[in-house]
């Protein structure tokens, strides 16, 4: 190299002069091209992140507001660089996809000597919302304990917010939601009366009329007034209560003092001669009293109580019991869903005694099925069936306090004798339950574990939530295992926590993704 530089002959000097410009231009081009690639990579990352931010917001808000979120995020990430000039940034909604486009140029340092002042570049990010059908069952605790500490109001506002998010304008043709309010029983609706899977009948009682004959009094003589006095007496006194409903104090202890009823004097008329007329016959017609089945159902005999099959084993529909709001099958009609949520009234809670979470979950699973009792879910013959995703969200604020709410043939453990109930017993809501206290909770918890596994075996992703401060460690453990994974379980101590849990669930259900 030293000899080459010292050589002053004409050919060598001319060759060096010509090649030096090319060598320097190529070296400078490499530097400028590297700067261009770095700029494109940096702005691609920013465009991707900004488009994702806009798409996530678009799940809850109109496009105008979502677009501003994307623009704000973009502006917060860029840095002023003298070598980079951005000529335009656009956020567009094209075929329900968020498209962010950044156009600009990278100014050249060494290549500008050769007349190439800048390299233009364009980066484009496309974020799509999922186009698969989504079916969601909301299984919501409606027991009386939800009437404490504002929990019911928090649930209502949170559930409405969730429905609004999932049924935004650009999602409503893809998403359907069912609502299953539960306590000890659920309400499948009076409209299902007579369904082949249901054992429910109105109870009709006929009181026969009759005729009786008597002779009316036509005259009487020798009458006088007779006065009598009764002895005084004490009535009342003592204490009743307190009474509890689902762990909530319904009636405090009430004590009353004894009351003295003083002697009372009465006067009646007595006659010595009474004349009667001819016989008169009076008849009354038959009367009919009807007690209608109100939509409440209890559990089938094990193992049918925890699955969605074999409905030749019918679902019992007892009478004279209370149950929550009627189940809403899968629908994308916001008004229907919101009306049910807002219809969960405090005044009804006195009838909703005891918690049986498996009852709610199994009916949530049944709303996600295309076979009866509910048939609104996509069937296997639908061309979109293979793309569908199903989710079940279960929320409870307490522990199981009752076992299976009806067994057709309960057995007395002391005698081993089955106590078969006839249809009228079932309609009257008669329930023989030989377990109580710890035994009942253990039986219900075992059922809860089993039904959660049954749901997951159906390919349904499960989210579980415990709400409030009265949920035991045992129940929290079962609900954690009930969820499809640990991140799908939420322990919401307050209304704000409940809202946060449902928002995170909605984000997981509707997951945006980068398409380009």
Short mmCIF file of C-alpha atoms in Angstrom, two decimals:
data_model
loop_
_atom_site.label_atom_id
_atom_site.label_comp_id
_atom_site.label_asym_id
_atom_site.label_seq_id
_atom_site.Cartn_x
_atom_site.Cartn_y
_atom_site.Cartn_z
CA UNK A 1 0.00 0.00 0.00
CA UNK A 2 2.87 2.36 0.85
CA UNK A 3 4.48 1.69 -2.52
CA UNK A 4 1.17 2.37 -4.23
CA UNK A 5 0.78 5.71 -2.47
CA UNK A 6 4.35 6.79 -3.23
CA UNK A 7 4.09 5.85 -6.87
CA UNK A 8 3.71 9.08 -8.82
CA UNK A 9 3.53 7.66 -12.28
CA UNK A 10 0.63 8.96 -14.36
CA UNK A 11 -1.31 5.69 -14.67
CA UNK A 12 -1.27 4.93 -10.98
CA UNK A 13 -2.30 8.43 -9.90
CA UNK A 14 -5.13 8.54 -12.39
CA UNK A 15 -6.41 5.09 -11.40
CA UNK A 16 -6.34 6.00 -7.73
CA UNK A 17 -8.20 9.26 -8.36
CA UNK A 18 -10.94 7.43 -10.22
CA UNK A 19 -11.32 4.50 -7.81
CA UNK A 20 -11.09 6.57 -4.60
CA UNK A 21 -14.36 8.36 -5.41
CA UNK A 22 -16.13 5.08 -6.03
CA UNK A 23 -14.70 3.46 -2.89
CA UNK A 24 -15.63 6.43 -0.74
CA UNK A 25 -19.13 6.60 -2.26
CA UNK A 26 -19.72 2.90 -1.60
CA UNK A 27 -18.49 3.22 1.98
CA UNK A 28 -20.70 6.25 2.56
CA UNK A 29 -23.63 4.44 0.94
CA UNK A 30 -23.26 1.59 3.42
CA UNK A 31 -23.41 4.03 6.33
CA UNK A 32 -26.43 5.89 4.92
CA UNK A 33 -28.24 2.66 4.04
CA UNK A 34 -27.67 1.35 7.58
CA UNK A 35 -29.19 4.56 8.93
CA UNK A 36 -32.21 4.03 6.64
CA UNK A 37 -32.77 0.46 7.85
CA UNK A 38 -32.45 1.52 11.48
CA UNK A 39 -35.03 4.27 10.91
CA UNK A 40 -37.44 1.86 9.20
CA UNK A 41 -37.07 -0.67 12.03
CA UNK A 42 -37.58 1.98 14.72
CA UNK A 43 -40.69 3.42 13.09
CA UNK A 44 -42.10 -0.03 12.34
CA UNK A 45 -41.98 -0.86 16.05
CA UNK A 46 -43.64 2.46 16.91
CA UNK A 47 -46.32 2.01 14.22
CA UNK A 48 -47.06 -1.54 15.43
CA UNK A 49 -47.42 -0.42 19.03
CA UNK A 50 -49.57 2.60 18.12
CA UNK A 51 -51.85 0.50 15.89
CA UNK A 52 -52.25 -2.06 18.69
CA UNK A 53 -53.14 0.73 21.14
CA UNK A 54 -55.79 2.04 18.75
CA UNK A 55 -57.19 -1.46 18.13
CA UNK A 56 -57.43 -2.26 21.84
CA UNK A 57 -59.29 1.00 22.44
CA UNK A 58 -61.53 0.21 19.47
CA UNK A 59 -62.89 -2.77 21.38
CA UNK A 60 -64.59 -0.33 23.76
CA UNK A 61 -64.86 3.02 22.00
CA UNK A 62 -65.88 4.37 18.57
CA UNK A 63 -63.23 4.63 15.89
CA UNK A 64 -62.80 8.40 16.25
CA UNK A 65 -61.75 8.11 19.90
CA UNK A 66 -59.66 5.01 19.19
CA UNK A 67 -57.79 6.76 16.39
CA UNK A 68 -56.81 9.57 18.77
CA UNK A 69 -55.40 7.01 21.20
CA UNK A 70 -53.19 5.60 18.43
CA UNK A 71 -52.01 9.06 17.39
CA UNK A 72 -51.26 10.05 20.98
CA UNK A 73 -49.25 6.88 21.55
CA UNK A 74 -47.29 7.45 18.33
CA UNK A 75 -46.45 11.04 19.27
CA UNK A 76 -45.26 9.93 22.71
CA UNK A 77 -42.75 7.51 21.22
CA UNK A 78 -41.06 9.43 18.44
CA UNK A 79 -37.89 11.46 18.99
CA UNK A 80 -36.75 14.45 16.93
CA UNK A 81 -33.85 13.38 14.76
CA UNK A 82 -32.19 15.74 12.31
CA UNK A 83 -31.46 12.88 9.91
CA UNK A 84 -35.10 11.71 9.78
CA UNK A 85 -38.00 13.61 8.25
CA UNK A 86 -41.57 12.26 8.64
CA UNK A 87 -43.89 13.50 5.90
CA UNK A 88 -47.17 11.82 6.98
CA UNK A 89 -48.70 9.56 9.65
CA UNK A 90 -52.17 8.08 9.10
CA UNK A 91 -54.44 5.79 11.11
CA UNK A 92 -57.26 4.21 9.10
CA UNK A 93 -59.99 1.64 9.69
CA UNK A 94 -60.07 -0.63 6.64
CA UNK A 95 -62.30 -3.72 6.67
CA UNK A 96 -62.36 -3.72 10.48
CA UNK A 97 -58.55 -3.64 10.59
CA UNK A 98 -56.52 -0.78 12.08
CA UNK A 99 -53.91 0.35 9.55
CA UNK A 100 -51.10 2.71 10.62
CA UNK A 101 -48.89 4.12 7.84
CA UNK A 102 -45.77 6.21 8.40
CA UNK A 103 -44.06 7.89 5.43
CA UNK A 104 -40.74 9.69 5.67
CA UNK A 105 -37.16 9.90 4.50
CA UNK A 106 -33.68 9.35 5.88
CA UNK A 107 -31.24 12.13 4.98
CA UNK A 108 -27.94 10.95 3.57
CA UNK A 109 -24.56 12.21 4.72
CA UNK A 110 -21.95 10.84 2.32
CA UNK A 111 -24.22 9.83 -0.56
CA UNK A 112 -25.44 13.42 -0.81
CA UNK A 113 -22.00 14.16 -2.36
CA UNK A 114 -23.02 11.87 -5.19
CA UNK A 115 -26.38 13.60 -5.55
CA UNK A 116 -28.49 11.18 -3.40
CA UNK A 117 -29.71 13.53 -0.67
CA UNK A 118 -32.21 11.14 0.99
CA UNK A 119 -33.77 7.68 0.97
CA UNK A 120 -37.60 7.64 1.22
CA UNK A 121 -39.27 4.93 3.30
CA UNK A 122 -42.76 3.70 4.18
CA UNK A 123 -43.72 1.47 7.12
CA UNK A 124 -47.18 -0.04 7.49
CA UNK A 125 -48.78 -1.85 10.39
CA UNK A 126 -52.08 -3.76 10.17
CA UNK A 127 -53.82 -4.91 13.36
CA UNK A 128 -56.86 -7.11 13.02
CA UNK A 129 -59.60 -8.04 15.43
CA UNK A 130 -60.41 -11.75 15.45
CA UNK A 131 -62.97 -12.84 12.88
CA UNK A 132 -63.91 -16.06 14.67
CA UNK A 133 -67.35 -16.48 16.29
CA UNK A 134 -67.27 -15.99 20.07
CA UNK A 135 -69.82 -17.46 22.51
CA UNK A 136 -69.72 -16.44 26.18
CA UNK A 137 -71.74 -17.67 29.18
CA UNK A 138 -71.91 -15.29 32.15
CA UNK A 139 -72.71 -17.32 35.29
CA UNK A 140 -73.56 -14.82 38.03
CA UNK A 141 -74.21 -15.39 41.74
CA UNK A 142 -77.65 -14.05 42.68
CA UNK A 143 -77.86 -15.30 46.26
CA UNK A 144 -79.05 -13.03 49.06
CA UNK A 145 -75.52 -12.27 50.25
CA UNK A 146 -75.03 -10.26 47.04
CA UNK A 147 -77.41 -7.76 48.60
CA UNK A 148 -74.71 -6.71 51.08
CA UNK A 149 -72.04 -4.00 50.79
CA UNK A 150 -73.20 -2.77 47.39
CA UNK A 151 -72.10 -5.97 45.66
CA UNK A 152 -75.23 -6.32 43.55
CA UNK A 153 -74.97 -2.77 42.22
CA UNK A 154 -71.28 -3.31 41.44
CA UNK A 155 -72.11 -6.52 39.58
CA UNK A 156 -74.84 -4.83 37.56
CA UNK A 157 -72.67 -1.93 36.36
CA UNK A 158 -69.72 -4.24 35.67
CA UNK A 159 -71.79 -6.76 33.72
CA UNK A 160 -73.39 -4.01 31.61
CA UNK A 161 -69.91 -2.59 30.87
CA UNK A 162 -68.77 -6.07 29.81
CA UNK A 163 -71.76 -6.51 27.49
CA UNK A 164 -71.16 -3.08 25.94
CA UNK A 165 -67.51 -3.93 25.33
CA UNK A 166 -68.20 -7.32 23.81
CA UNK A 167 -71.08 -6.11 21.64
CA UNK A 168 -69.44 -2.99 20.23
CA UNK A 169 -70.66 -2.16 16.71
CA UNK A 170 -67.78 -3.97 15.01
CA UNK A 171 -68.12 -7.09 17.18
CA UNK A 172 -71.85 -7.67 17.56
CA UNK A 173 -72.05 -9.95 14.51
CA UNK A 174 -69.27 -12.13 15.95
CA UNK A 175 -70.14 -12.29 19.66
CA UNK A 176 -73.07 -13.86 21.51
CA UNK A 177 -73.57 -13.85 25.27
CA UNK A 178 -75.80 -15.85 27.61
CA UNK A 179 -76.59 -14.94 31.22
CA UNK A 180 -77.20 -17.55 33.91
CA UNK A 181 -78.18 -16.05 37.30
CA UNK A 182 -78.00 -18.74 39.98
CA UNK A 183 -78.66 -19.38 43.67
CA UNK A 184 -79.73 -22.83 44.82
CA UNK A 185 -81.86 -23.10 41.68
CA UNK A 186 -81.90 -21.46 38.25
CA UNK A 187 -84.82 -20.20 36.16
CA UNK A 188 -85.15 -21.67 32.65
CA UNK A 189 -88.31 -19.69 31.95
CA UNK A 190 -92.00 -20.43 31.81
CA UNK A 191 -91.73 -20.53 28.00
CA UNK A 192 -90.10 -23.97 28.30
CA UNK A 193 -93.23 -25.45 29.89
CA UNK A 194 -93.97 -28.74 28.15
CA UNK A 195 -90.42 -29.18 26.80
CA UNK A 196 -89.49 -32.87 26.41
CA UNK A 197 -86.40 -32.48 28.63
CA UNK A 198 -88.40 -30.95 31.50
CA UNK A 199 -90.42 -32.63 34.27
CA UNK A 200 -92.61 -29.70 35.33
CA UNK A 201 -96.36 -29.45 35.60
CA UNK A 202 -98.79 -26.94 36.99
CA UNK A 203 -100.54 -28.27 40.08
CA UNK A 204 -104.31 -28.25 39.64
CA UNK A 205 -106.42 -28.80 42.74
CA UNK A 206 -110.19 -29.23 42.39
CA UNK A 207 -112.37 -28.66 45.45
CA UNK A 208 -115.71 -30.35 44.83
CA UNK A 209 -118.86 -28.43 45.45
CA UNK A 210 -121.87 -29.85 47.31
CA UNK A 211 -125.45 -29.38 48.43
CA UNK A 212 -126.90 -29.05 51.89
CA UNK A 213 -130.48 -28.89 53.18
CA UNK A 214 -131.76 -26.79 56.08
CA UNK A 215 -135.00 -25.34 57.47
CA UNK A 216 -134.90 -21.57 57.94
CA UNK A 217 -136.35 -19.93 61.08
CA UNK A 218 -139.67 -18.18 60.33
CA UNK A 219 -140.63 -17.05 63.85
CA UNK A 220 -139.53 -17.23 67.50
CA UNK A 221 -141.06 -16.27 70.89
CA UNK A 222 -140.12 -16.30 74.57
CA UNK A 223 -136.79 -14.58 73.82
CA UNK A 224 -134.54 -12.90 76.40
CA UNK A 225 -131.04 -11.42 76.58
CA UNK A 226 -128.44 -13.52 78.43
CA UNK A 227 -125.15 -11.98 79.60
CA UNK A 228 -121.94 -13.97 80.33
CA UNK A 229 -118.45 -12.96 81.45
CA UNK A 230 -115.21 -14.79 80.50
CA UNK A 231 -112.15 -15.09 82.73
CA UNK A 232 -109.10 -12.93 82.01
CA UNK A 233 -105.92 -14.44 80.48
CA UNK A 234 -102.27 -13.76 79.60
CA UNK A 235 -101.05 -14.08 75.95
CA UNK A 236 -97.72 -13.64 74.10
CA UNK A 237 -94.34 -13.20 75.65
CA UNK A 238 -90.96 -14.73 74.68
CA UNK A 239 -88.31 -14.29 71.96
CA UNK A 240 -87.91 -15.41 68.32
CA UNK A 241 -84.91 -15.27 65.98
CA UNK A 242 -82.43 -14.28 64.90
CA UNK A 243 -82.82 -15.72 61.36
CA UNK A 244 -80.24 -15.80 58.57
CA UNK A 245 -80.48 -16.16 54.80
CA UNK A 246 -77.37 -17.30 52.92
CA UNK A 247 -75.27 -16.11 55.83
CA UNK A 248 -76.98 -12.71 55.91
CA UNK A 249 -78.99 -11.54 58.92
CA UNK A 250 -82.59 -11.23 57.74
CA UNK A 251 -84.40 -10.77 61.06
CA UNK A 252 -82.79 -9.83 64.36
CA UNK A 253 -84.00 -11.42 67.58
CA UNK A 254 -87.41 -10.06 68.58
CA UNK A 255 -88.71 -10.29 72.13
CA UNK A 256 -92.19 -9.35 73.37
CA UNK A 257 -93.73 -9.03 76.82
CA UNK A 258 -96.82 -10.88 77.97
CA UNK A 259 -100.14 -9.12 77.47
CA UNK A 260 -103.02 -9.29 80.01
CA UNK A 261 -106.44 -9.73 78.45
CA UNK A 262 -109.04 -8.61 81.02
CA UNK A 263 -112.40 -10.42 81.50
CA UNK A 264 -114.87 -9.81 78.65
CA UNK A 265 -118.68 -9.59 78.88
CA UNK A 266 -120.89 -10.81 76.00
CA UNK A 267 -124.66 -10.74 75.47
CA UNK A 268 -126.71 -13.23 73.41
CA UNK A 269 -130.41 -13.79 72.65
CA UNK A 270 -132.10 -17.03 73.76
CA UNK A 271 -135.69 -18.03 72.80
CA UNK A 272 -138.04 -20.73 74.20
CA UNK A 273 -140.21 -21.17 71.07
CA UNK A 274 -138.70 -21.36 67.54
CA UNK A 275 -140.78 -22.11 64.42
CA UNK A 276 -139.03 -23.45 61.26
CA UNK A 277 -140.23 -23.28 57.68
CA UNK A 278 -140.03 -25.96 54.92
CA UNK A 279 -136.66 -27.44 53.89
CA UNK A 280 -134.41 -25.43 51.54
CA UNK A 281 -131.55 -27.00 49.52
CA UNK A 282 -128.46 -24.87 48.70
CA UNK A 283 -125.70 -26.06 46.29
CA UNK A 284 -122.16 -24.72 45.57
CA UNK A 285 -120.17 -25.42 42.35
CA UNK A 286 -116.77 -27.13 42.12
CA UNK A 287 -113.81 -24.74 42.44
CA UNK A 288 -110.36 -25.18 40.85
CA UNK A 289 -107.11 -23.81 42.26
CA UNK A 290 -104.06 -23.71 39.93
CA UNK A 291 -100.44 -23.27 41.08
CA UNK A 292 -98.33 -22.55 38.00
CA UNK A 293 -94.74 -23.71 37.60
CA UNK A 294 -92.73 -20.49 37.61
CA UNK A 295 -89.64 -21.56 35.63
CA UNK A 296 -87.44 -22.78 38.49
CA UNK A 297 -85.52 -26.03 38.03
CA UNK A 298 -83.40 -28.14 40.33
CA UNK A 299 -80.86 -30.88 39.72
CA UNK A 300 -81.19 -34.23 38.05
CA UNK A 301 -79.98 -37.32 39.82
CA UNK A 302 -76.20 -37.79 39.84
CA UNK A 303 -74.34 -38.02 37.46
CA UNK A 304 -76.77 -36.29 35.11
CA UNK A 305 -76.87 -33.20 37.32
CA UNK A 306 -73.40 -32.12 36.17
CA UNK A 307 -73.46 -32.76 32.42
CA UNK A 308 -75.17 -31.74 29.21
CA UNK A 309 -76.38 -35.08 27.92
CA UNK A 310 -79.01 -37.82 28.22
CA UNK A 311 -82.05 -35.60 28.62
CA UNK A 312 -84.28 -38.62 28.61
CA UNK A 313 -83.48 -38.11 32.30
CA UNK A 314 -85.64 -35.06 32.71
CA UNK A 315 -84.85 -31.91 34.68
CA UNK A 316 -87.15 -31.52 37.73
CA UNK A 317 -89.24 -28.36 37.91
CA UNK A 318 -90.53 -28.02 41.49
CA UNK A 319 -93.26 -25.58 42.52
CA UNK A 320 -93.45 -23.11 45.39
CA UNK A 321 -89.77 -22.17 45.36
CA UNK A 322 -87.92 -18.98 44.54
CA UNK A 323 -85.22 -18.61 41.89
CA UNK A 324 -83.36 -15.73 40.22
CA UNK A 325 -83.96 -13.92 36.94
CA UNK A 326 -84.67 -16.12 33.92
CA UNK A 327 -81.69 -17.46 31.96
CA UNK A 328 -80.97 -15.57 28.74
CA UNK A 329 -79.78 -17.96 26.00
CA UNK A 330 -76.96 -16.90 23.66
CA UNK A 331 -77.85 -13.64 21.95
CA UNK A 332 -76.24 -10.48 20.58
CA UNK A 333 -79.23 -8.33 21.53
CA UNK A 334 -77.84 -5.80 23.99
CA UNK A 335 -81.21 -4.62 25.28
CA UNK A 336 -82.24 -8.15 26.25
CA UNK A 337 -79.01 -8.79 28.13
CA UNK A 338 -78.96 -5.43 29.89
CA UNK A 339 -82.63 -5.76 30.93
CA UNK A 340 -81.86 -9.08 32.62
CA UNK A 341 -78.82 -7.67 34.37
CA UNK A 342 -80.71 -4.63 35.63
CA UNK A 343 -83.63 -6.85 36.59
CA UNK A 344 -81.62 -8.58 39.29
CA UNK A 345 -83.57 -6.88 42.09
CA UNK A 346 -82.71 -6.67 45.76
CA UNK A 347 -86.32 -7.31 46.74
CA UNK A 348 -86.15 -10.84 45.37
CA UNK A 349 -83.17 -11.92 47.44
CA UNK A 350 -85.18 -13.10 50.43
CA UNK A 351 -86.29 -16.04 48.27
CA UNK A 352 -82.80 -16.93 47.06
CA UNK A 353 -81.55 -18.92 49.99
CA UNK A 354 -78.32 -20.85 49.82
CA UNK A 355 -75.51 -21.09 47.30
CA UNK A 356 -74.98 -23.99 44.91
CA UNK A 357 -72.36 -22.91 42.33
CA UNK A 358 -72.42 -26.17 40.30
CA UNK A 359 -76.05 -25.46 39.37
CA UNK A 360 -75.05 -22.21 37.69
CA UNK A 361 -72.02 -23.65 35.90
CA UNK A 362 -73.81 -26.67 34.44
CA UNK A 363 -76.52 -24.43 33.01
CA UNK A 364 -73.88 -22.06 31.66
CA UNK A 365 -72.38 -25.06 29.85
CA UNK A 366 -75.83 -25.99 28.52
CA UNK A 367 -76.30 -22.52 27.01
CA UNK A 368 -73.08 -23.10 25.04
CA UNK A 369 -74.46 -26.28 23.50
CA UNK A 370 -76.41 -26.61 20.26
CA UNK A 371 -78.63 -29.35 21.72
CA UNK A 372 -81.64 -28.87 24.00
CA UNK A 373 -82.34 -27.46 26.57
CA UNK A 374 -80.76 -24.49 24.72
CA UNK A 375 -79.87 -24.66 21.04
CA UNK A 376 -78.55 -21.18 20.21
CA UNK A 377 -74.84 -22.15 20.00
CA UNK A 378 -73.25 -22.92 16.63
CA UNK A 379 -73.80 -26.52 15.56
CA UNK A 380 -71.16 -28.77 14.05
CA UNK A 381 -72.82 -28.34 10.64
CA UNK A 382 -72.18 -24.59 10.61
CA UNK A 383 -69.24 -23.63 8.34
CA UNK A 384 -67.89 -21.37 11.09
CA UNK A 385 -67.99 -24.11 13.74
CA UNK A 386 -64.28 -24.97 13.58
CA UNK A 387 -63.32 -21.33 14.15
CA UNK A 388 -65.61 -20.63 17.09
CA UNK A 389 -64.28 -19.97 20.57
CA UNK A 390 -66.33 -20.51 23.72
CA UNK A 391 -65.86 -19.01 27.17
CA UNK A 392 -67.57 -19.39 30.54
CA UNK A 393 -67.19 -16.69 33.20
CA UNK A 394 -68.40 -17.70 36.69
CA UNK A 395 -68.61 -15.25 39.62
CA UNK A 396 -69.56 -16.07 43.22
CA UNK A 397 -69.39 -14.09 46.44
CA UNK A 398 -69.65 -17.02 48.83
CA UNK A 399 -69.23 -20.67 49.60
CA UNK A 400 -71.42 -23.62 48.68
CA UNK A 401 -74.05 -23.93 51.43
CA UNK A 402 -76.21 -26.67 49.92
CA UNK A 403 -75.67 -29.86 47.99
CA UNK A 404 -77.58 -31.08 44.92
CA UNK A 405 -80.91 -29.32 45.10
CA UNK A 406 -82.95 -32.37 44.21
CA UNK A 407 -82.37 -36.10 43.93
CA UNK A 408 -85.22 -38.13 42.53
CA UNK A 409 -84.45 -41.10 44.76
CA UNK A 410 -82.66 -39.99 47.92
CA UNK A 411 -81.68 -42.76 50.28
CA UNK A 412 -81.85 -42.66 54.06
CA UNK A 413 -78.28 -43.61 55.09
CA UNK A 414 -79.50 -45.07 58.37
CA UNK A 415 -81.81 -47.62 56.70
CA UNK A 416 -80.61 -47.79 53.12
CA UNK A 417 -84.21 -47.40 51.98
CA UNK A 418 -84.93 -45.23 48.95
CA UNK A 419 -87.56 -42.57 49.46
CA UNK A 420 -89.05 -42.22 46.00
CA UNK A 421 -90.98 -38.98 45.68
CA UNK A 422 -94.13 -38.99 43.59
CA UNK A 423 -94.73 -36.21 41.10
CA UNK A 424 -96.83 -34.11 43.45
CA UNK A 425 -94.06 -34.21 46.05
CA UNK A 426 -91.59 -32.95 43.49
CA UNK A 427 -93.94 -30.22 42.34
CA UNK A 428 -94.37 -29.11 45.92
CA UNK A 429 -90.62 -28.65 46.13
CA UNK A 430 -90.18 -31.46 48.66
CA UNK A 431 -86.52 -32.27 49.08
CA UNK A 432 -85.05 -34.94 51.29
CA UNK A 433 -81.46 -34.02 52.08
CA UNK A 434 -79.74 -36.25 54.62
CA UNK A 435 -76.50 -34.27 54.54
CA UNK A 436 -75.96 -31.03 56.38
CA UNK A 437 -73.30 -28.63 57.53
CA UNK A 438 -69.78 -29.75 56.67
CA UNK A 439 -71.05 -32.81 54.80
CA UNK A 440 -73.23 -30.67 52.54
CA UNK A 441 -70.43 -28.24 51.69
CA UNK A 442 -68.02 -31.10 50.97
CA UNK A 443 -70.56 -32.75 48.66
CA UNK A 444 -71.19 -29.48 46.83
CA UNK A 445 -67.47 -28.71 46.54
CA UNK A 446 -66.84 -32.12 45.00
CA UNK A 447 -69.63 -31.42 42.51
CA UNK A 448 -68.08 -28.01 41.76
CA UNK A 449 -64.72 -29.58 40.96
CA UNK A 450 -66.37 -32.16 38.71
CA UNK A 451 -68.56 -29.74 36.75
CA UNK A 452 -65.62 -27.38 36.17
CA UNK A 453 -63.67 -30.25 34.64
CA UNK A 454 -66.68 -31.22 32.52
CA UNK A 455 -66.83 -27.70 31.10
CA UNK A 456 -63.12 -27.65 30.27
CA UNK A 457 -63.38 -31.11 28.69
CA UNK A 458 -65.87 -29.57 26.25
CA UNK A 459 -63.14 -27.19 25.02
CA UNK A 460 -64.65 -24.19 26.81
CA UNK A 461 -62.17 -21.72 28.33
CA UNK A 462 -63.16 -20.92 31.92
CA UNK A 463 -62.64 -17.66 33.83
CA UNK A 464 -63.52 -17.68 37.54
CA UNK A 465 -64.01 -14.80 39.99
CA UNK A 466 -64.49 -14.72 43.74
CA UNK A 467 -66.03 -11.45 44.91
CA UNK A 468 -66.05 -9.81 48.34
CA UNK A 469 -64.56 -10.71 51.69
CA UNK A 470 -66.68 -13.72 52.68
CA UNK A 471 -65.17 -16.35 50.38
CA UNK A 472 -63.22 -19.05 52.20
CA UNK A 473 -59.72 -20.19 51.30
CA UNK A 474 -61.16 -23.58 50.34
CA UNK A 475 -63.59 -22.02 47.85
CA UNK A 476 -60.87 -19.77 46.43
CA UNK A 477 -58.70 -22.82 45.86
CA UNK A 478 -61.48 -24.67 44.04
CA UNK A 479 -62.32 -21.62 41.93
CA UNK A 480 -58.64 -21.20 41.03
CA UNK A 481 -58.54 -24.79 39.81
CA UNK A 482 -61.87 -24.27 38.05
CA UNK A 483 -60.29 -21.67 35.77
CA UNK A 484 -58.50 -22.91 32.65
CA UNK A 485 -55.23 -21.52 34.05
CA UNK A 486 -54.04 -19.50 37.03
CA UNK A 487 -54.19 -16.24 35.06
CA UNK A 488 -57.91 -16.84 34.40
CA UNK A 489 -58.77 -16.66 38.13
CA UNK A 490 -59.48 -13.31 39.81
CA UNK A 491 -60.03 -12.54 43.49
CA UNK A 492 -62.01 -9.29 43.50
CA UNK A 493 -62.16 -7.73 46.94
CA UNK A 494 -64.12 -4.66 45.83
CA UNK A 495 -66.37 -3.37 43.07
CA UNK A 496 -63.38 -1.69 41.43
CA UNK A 497 -61.53 -5.02 41.46
CA UNK A 498 -64.55 -6.73 39.89
CA UNK A 499 -64.63 -4.15 37.09
CA UNK A 500 -60.90 -4.60 36.50
CA UNK A 501 -61.30 -8.39 36.37
CA UNK A 502 -64.06 -8.24 33.76
CA UNK A 503 -62.09 -5.73 31.67
CA UNK A 504 -59.06 -8.01 31.68
CA UNK A 505 -61.28 -10.95 30.72
CA UNK A 506 -62.73 -9.00 27.78
CA UNK A 507 -59.19 -8.16 26.61
CA UNK A 508 -58.26 -11.84 26.73
CA UNK A 509 -61.38 -12.94 24.86
CA UNK A 510 -61.06 -10.38 22.06
CA UNK A 511 -57.33 -10.48 21.37
CA UNK A 512 -56.06 -8.20 18.62
CA UNK A 513 -53.10 -9.37 16.55
CA UNK A 514 -50.62 -7.98 14.05
CA UNK A 515 -51.50 -9.10 10.54
CA UNK A 516 -48.74 -7.18 8.70
#
